[in-house]
Each structure stands twice: as C-alpha cells, then as structure tokens.
Amino acid sequence: MSISSEHKPLGKQVTGSLHTLSPIVELNVGGEMYTTTLSTLKKHPGSKLAEMFTGQPKLRTDSEGRFFIDRPGTYFKYILEYLRSNQVPTQCIQDVYKEALFYDIEPLIKQLEDSPQIFGELVARRQFLARVPNYSENIELMIRIARAEAVASRQSSVIVCVVRTEEDAARCQDALNSLDMDKKSVVKFGPWKAVPSISDLLDCIQMDVEAKGYKISFQPHVAEKGFRFKSHDFFYKFLFTWW
C-alpha cells in the first residue's frame, strides 16, 4: 500500500517541486534539528528563507534526509518562533539580528533594529565611529603590532594616540615625532566631529578588539619628559595578554 505524500516529511530523494511534496519539513540547521511547515518557512515570500523552499529544492540534505542549512542552529529557534507567532526575541538579540539579516526577513530585521541593543549599536555607536577617520583600519593595525611583539612574551603593548580636535592633533605632533625617532609604533585615532569623548572612544576600541577574541586593557601612557603638555591626556598603552 502506498503512503500518501501528504503524511511524509520532506526528506531523502527530493526530486520534484516543493509544491508537490509534504507540508511538513525537517531541517538540520548547523547540527540542530527542527520540524516545521512549508508555509511557516515561506511566510515572508521576499525573504531568502522563503526562496530556499520555493520551486525546485535548493538545499542539500543530510544522511537522514533533512534539509541542511549551514548556519548557527542555536538561534534558528528564535527565527522560527517569529515566523510562527510574530514573537520578537528578547534574548541573544545581536546574534538573532545577524541571522535575520542572513535569511533576509525584513519585518524581523526592522523590529530588531528598533530594540535598544541594536538601535544603540547602529544609530549611536556605529554612527559615531563612522566619524572617526580610519577607525576599522586602526583596530586591525593595533592587532598586527601586538601580534608582531608577542614572540616569547606574556603581554604585548601598543601605544595609541587619541585626539579629538585638530588643535589636540597639533599639540601631539612633537610627541609623535619623538616616538617615531625612537622607532616606537603609535596608532593614532582622530580627530573627529561628534559629541563622544576620548574616554568613549577608548571604550569602543577595547570593546571592538575584545569582540575579536583578544584580552586587552589600557592605561595612560606617560611619555618622555620635555613635552609641552600632559601626555596622558592623549597617549594610552593598550596591553594584549596572551596567556
């Protein structure tokens, strides 16, 4: 006796259009198993997730015949919960936001962007950092310098000069020249035209370097005597701890 396809979940030997197969779908998302319906996955027709299950099958299957999506499975449950009940997640907001962007679920993206966590990051912090010249490049430069000095050491130090205004930059030039003559690498941030202070930028630097997996701290760097200003107003030493 044949079994109607209406009662079999989508699985092995998928050959036809998804329109002709079971409305029940088994998924393997990064090693996490889920069962849902085709209509749930296609709830937002313009999304990448809906496109995966429209027309001819576009995904590979695992050894059990489940459709495989190579994404973090932990956060897919929040995506499914939103598709099922329109419930916007209140946990793991940053990670769920990344997944919503990947699956291109526009209504969820917009609602997450209104959350304090994402709003603060996108509208406040990132907009500030966009006004700091070469911010991302300087973060990478700091990391390269620290790694180059890590041989047989527990810590590496990187000197950072942070200037908020053009006037501050001019005041620091003698110190920068002196450090350059001493063959000391200095990463310069600024100047910028935005409200946040030098302290705010230092916090951003630490946050973004730590987000890359490094353990760091910073403290004022006291330059050689003879400078015409308090060097610790502008110069800081970031310490990378390796072990």
C-alpha positions as a Python dict, from the first residue, in 0.01 Angstrom:
ca = {
    (1, 'M'): (0, 0, 0),
    (2, 'S'): (143, 336, -95),
    (3, 'I'): (173, 613, 160),
    (4, 'S'): (35, 950, 66),
    (5, 'S'): (300, 1221, 33),
    (6, 'E'): (77, 1441, 246),
    (7, 'H'): (185, 1250, 556),
    (8, 'K'): (558, 1217, 483),
    (9, 'P'): (800, 1493, 586),
    (10, 'L'): (1027, 1629, 320),
    (11, 'G'): (1329, 1401, 326),
    (12, 'K'): (1555, 1184, 114),
    (13, 'Q'): (1541, 1164, -262),
    (14, 'V'): (1379, 1501, -312),
    (15, 'T'): (1332, 1523, -685),
    (16, 'G'): (1020, 1721, -764),
    (17, 'S'): (896, 2068, -697),
    (18, 'L'): (840, 2152, -332),
    (19, 'H'): (482, 2240, -423),
    (20, 'T'): (406, 1870, -473),
    (21, 'L'): (566, 1743, -151),
    (22, 'S'): (470, 1727, 213),
    (23, 'P'): (390, 2047, 401),
    (24, 'I'): (597, 1911, 692),
    (25, 'V'): (968, 1996, 668),
    (26, 'E'): (1257, 1851, 867),
    (27, 'L'): (1563, 2073, 895),
    (28, 'N'): (1919, 2034, 1013),
    (29, 'V'): (2046, 2384, 1090),
    (30, 'G'): (2411, 2368, 1188),
    (31, 'G'): (2353, 2038, 1370),
    (32, 'E'): (2030, 2147, 1544),
    (33, 'M'): (1719, 1959, 1429),
    (34, 'Y'): (1387, 2132, 1363),
    (35, 'T'): (1049, 2029, 1229),
    (36, 'T'): (814, 2291, 1090),
    (37, 'T'): (579, 2352, 799),
    (38, 'L'): (648, 2472, 450),
    (39, 'S'): (404, 2757, 498),
    (40, 'T'): (594, 2878, 805),
    (41, 'L'): (924, 2886, 617),
    (42, 'K'): (758, 3071, 326),
    (43, 'K'): (564, 3317, 542),
    (44, 'H'): (758, 3613, 401),
    (45, 'P'): (779, 3547, 25),
    (46, 'G'): (1053, 3803, -40),
    (47, 'S'): (1292, 3650, 212),
    (48, 'K'): (1595, 3435, 137),
    (49, 'L'): (1449, 3167, 365),
    (50, 'A'): (1129, 3150, 160),
    (51, 'E'): (1333, 3138, -159),
    (52, 'M'): (1519, 2830, -30),
    (53, 'F'): (1189, 2641, -25),
    (54, 'T'): (1027, 2779, -339),
    (55, 'G'): (1022, 2583, -665),
    (56, 'Q'): (1294, 2323, -708),
    (57, 'P'): (1477, 2224, -387),
    (58, 'K'): (1791, 2435, -346),
    (59, 'L'): (1937, 2279, -31),
    (60, 'R'): (2145, 1970, 29),
    (61, 'T'): (2017, 1700, 264),
    (62, 'D'): (2195, 1527, 548),
    (63, 'S'): (2229, 1149, 590),
    (64, 'E'): (1875, 1132, 734),
    (65, 'G'): (1723, 1329, 450),
    (66, 'R'): (1674, 1652, 644),
    (67, 'F'): (1735, 1975, 457),
    (68, 'F'): (2069, 2117, 571),
    (69, 'I'): (2131, 2487, 633),
    (70, 'D'): (2490, 2572, 727),
    (71, 'R'): (2412, 2840, 986),
    (72, 'P'): (2419, 2853, 1369),
    (73, 'G'): (2132, 2630, 1476),
    (74, 'T'): (2105, 2776, 1826),
    (75, 'Y'): (1944, 3097, 1702),
    (76, 'F'): (1719, 2944, 1437),
    (77, 'K'): (1461, 2866, 1706),
    (78, 'Y'): (1408, 3240, 1751),
    (79, 'I'): (1363, 3281, 1376),
    (80, 'L'): (1103, 3002, 1374),
    (81, 'E'): (923, 3144, 1676),
    (82, 'Y'): (889, 3476, 1498),
    (83, 'L'): (760, 3311, 1182),
    (84, 'R'): (510, 3106, 1381),
    (85, 'S'): (376, 3369, 1619),
    (86, 'N'): (531, 3708, 1529),
    (87, 'Q'): (708, 3700, 1865),
    (88, 'V'): (1019, 3918, 1856),
    (89, 'P'): (1301, 3759, 2058),
    (90, 'T'): (1424, 3925, 2375),
    (91, 'Q'): (1736, 3709, 2412),
    (92, 'C'): (2055, 3685, 2204),
    (93, 'I'): (1942, 3996, 2015),
    (94, 'Q'): (2271, 4063, 1836),
    (95, 'D'): (2305, 3703, 1716),
    (96, 'V'): (1941, 3673, 1608),
    (97, 'Y'): (1980, 4001, 1420),
    (98, 'K'): (2270, 3852, 1220),
    (99, 'E'): (2054, 3551, 1132),
    (100, 'A'): (1757, 3769, 1037),
    (101, 'L'): (1990, 3958, 802),
    (102, 'F'): (2115, 3632, 650),
    (103, 'Y'): (1764, 3497, 593),
    (104, 'D'): (1654, 3845, 479),
    (105, 'I'): (1337, 3851, 687),
    (106, 'E'): (1266, 4221, 652),
    (107, 'P'): (987, 4264, 913),
    (108, 'L'): (1200, 4094, 1181),
    (109, 'I'): (1506, 4298, 1083),
    (110, 'K'): (1313, 4623, 1126),
    (111, 'Q'): (1168, 4521, 1462),
    (112, 'L'): (1508, 4413, 1593),
    (113, 'E'): (1661, 4740, 1476),
    (114, 'D'): (1411, 4918, 1700),
    (115, 'S'): (1534, 4725, 2006),
    (116, 'P'): (1761, 4923, 2243),
    (117, 'Q'): (2055, 4688, 2180),
    (118, 'I'): (2055, 4715, 1801),
    (119, 'F'): (1938, 5078, 1791),
    (120, 'G'): (2221, 5181, 2025),
    (121, 'E'): (2478, 4995, 1818),
    (122, 'L'): (2359, 5104, 1472),
    (123, 'V'): (2241, 5458, 1537),
    (124, 'A'): (2462, 5572, 1824),
    (125, 'R'): (2792, 5385, 1840),
    (126, 'R'): (2848, 5296, 1474),
    (127, 'Q'): (2744, 5640, 1355),
    (128, 'F'): (2999, 5789, 1595),
    (129, 'L'): (3274, 5553, 1481),
    (130, 'A'): (3196, 5634, 1118),
    (131, 'R'): (3309, 5989, 1201),
    (132, 'V'): (3646, 5868, 1333),
    (133, 'P'): (3881, 5850, 1031),
    (134, 'N'): (4022, 5503, 955),
    (135, 'Y'): (3878, 5355, 1274),
    (136, 'S'): (3848, 4995, 1148),
    (137, 'E'): (4189, 5007, 979),
    (138, 'N'): (4348, 5133, 1302),
    (139, 'I'): (4192, 4848, 1501),
    (140, 'E'): (4349, 4600, 1260),
    (141, 'L'): (4682, 4785, 1279),
    (142, 'M'): (4680, 4762, 1659),
    (143, 'I'): (4625, 4388, 1639),
    (144, 'R'): (4905, 4340, 1384),
    (145, 'I'): (5152, 4534, 1602),
    (146, 'A'): (5052, 4339, 1915),
    (147, 'R'): (5089, 4004, 1738),
    (148, 'A'): (5429, 4101, 1599),
    (149, 'E'): (5553, 4173, 1953),
    (150, 'A'): (5404, 3859, 2107),
    (151, 'V'): (5701, 3625, 2049),
    (152, 'A'): (5805, 3463, 2380),
    (153, 'S'): (5603, 3722, 2573),
    (154, 'R'): (5303, 3709, 2801),
    (155, 'Q'): (5188, 4057, 2700),
    (156, 'S'): (5224, 4295, 2409),
    (157, 'S'): (5179, 4670, 2437),
    (158, 'V'): (5055, 4911, 2172),
    (159, 'I'): (5076, 5287, 2215),
    (160, 'V'): (4768, 5471, 2099),
    (161, 'C'): (4730, 5846, 2047),
    (162, 'V'): (4372, 5973, 2068),
    (163, 'V'): (4300, 6331, 1965),
    (164, 'R'): (3952, 6475, 1947),
    (165, 'T'): (4026, 6808, 1775),
    (166, 'E'): (4268, 6946, 1518),
    (167, 'E'): (4420, 7159, 1793),
    (168, 'D'): (4491, 6849, 2002),
    (169, 'A'): (4649, 6682, 1698),
    (170, 'A'): (4883, 6977, 1651),
    (171, 'R'): (4983, 6970, 2020),
    (172, 'C'): (5068, 6599, 1995),
    (173, 'Q'): (5286, 6626, 1688),
    (174, 'D'): (5615, 6677, 1876),
    (175, 'A'): (5546, 6371, 2090),
    (176, 'L'): (5456, 6166, 1783),
    (177, 'N'): (5778, 6274, 1611),
    (178, 'S'): (5982, 6182, 1918),
    (179, 'L'): (5822, 5838, 1944),
    (180, 'D'): (5880, 5784, 1573),
    (181, 'M'): (6250, 5870, 1616),
    (182, 'D'): (6265, 5613, 1896),
    (183, 'K'): (6116, 5361, 1648),
    (184, 'K'): (5806, 5316, 1864),
    (185, 'S'): (5489, 5234, 1673),
    (186, 'V'): (5194, 5459, 1756),
    (187, 'V'): (4839, 5414, 1629),
    (188, 'K'): (4662, 5749, 1601),
    (189, 'F'): (4284, 5787, 1629),
    (190, 'G'): (4108, 6113, 1544),
    (191, 'P'): (4030, 6391, 1526),
    (192, 'W'): (3653, 6358, 1490),
    (193, 'K'): (3346, 6579, 1481),
    (194, 'A'): (3098, 6418, 1718),
    (195, 'V'): (2988, 6452, 2081),
    (196, 'P'): (3153, 6141, 2236),
    (197, 'S'): (3473, 6199, 2433),
    (198, 'I'): (3820, 6046, 2424),
    (199, 'S'): (3708, 5816, 2705),
    (200, 'D'): (3415, 5699, 2492),
    (201, 'L'): (3645, 5618, 2200),
    (202, 'L'): (3883, 5426, 2428),
    (203, 'D'): (3589, 5215, 2545),
    (204, 'C'): (3492, 5150, 2181),
    (205, 'I'): (3847, 5041, 2094),
    (206, 'Q'): (3854, 4798, 2386),
    (207, 'M'): (3507, 4665, 2301),
    (208, 'D'): (3588, 4603, 1935),
    (209, 'V'): (3927, 4442, 1997),
    (210, 'E'): (3776, 4215, 2264),
    (211, 'A'): (3497, 4123, 2020),
    (212, 'K'): (3771, 3970, 1803),
    (213, 'G'): (3870, 3740, 2090),
    (214, 'Y'): (4162, 3931, 2242),
    (215, 'K'): (4209, 4004, 2610),
    (216, 'I'): (4314, 4368, 2649),
    (217, 'S'): (4327, 4654, 2895),
    (218, 'F'): (4454, 5010, 2870),
    (219, 'Q'): (4615, 5275, 3086),
    (220, 'P'): (4757, 5625, 3035),
    (221, 'H'): (5099, 5626, 2872),
    (222, 'V'): (5340, 5875, 3025),
    (223, 'A'): (5576, 6000, 2755),
    (224, 'E'): (5933, 6123, 2796),
    (225, 'K'): (5990, 6442, 2993),
    (226, 'G'): (6011, 6764, 2800),
    (227, 'F'): (5676, 6755, 2620),
    (228, 'R'): (5478, 7077, 2644),
    (229, 'F'): (5156, 6907, 2758),
    (230, 'K'): (5031, 6625, 2974),
    (231, 'S'): (5098, 6327, 2752),
    (232, 'H'): (4848, 6110, 2939),
    (233, 'D'): (4568, 6329, 2806),
    (234, 'F'): (4626, 6184, 2459),
    (235, 'F'): (4853, 5878, 2481),
    (236, 'Y'): (4744, 5540, 2611),
    (237, 'K'): (4905, 5198, 2632),
    (238, 'F'): (4688, 4902, 2536),
    (239, 'L'): (4807, 4573, 2681),
    (240, 'F'): (4728, 4248, 2500),
    (241, 'T'): (4753, 3949, 2735),
    (242, 'W'): (4827, 3620, 2559),
    (243, 'W'): (4836, 3373, 2849),
}
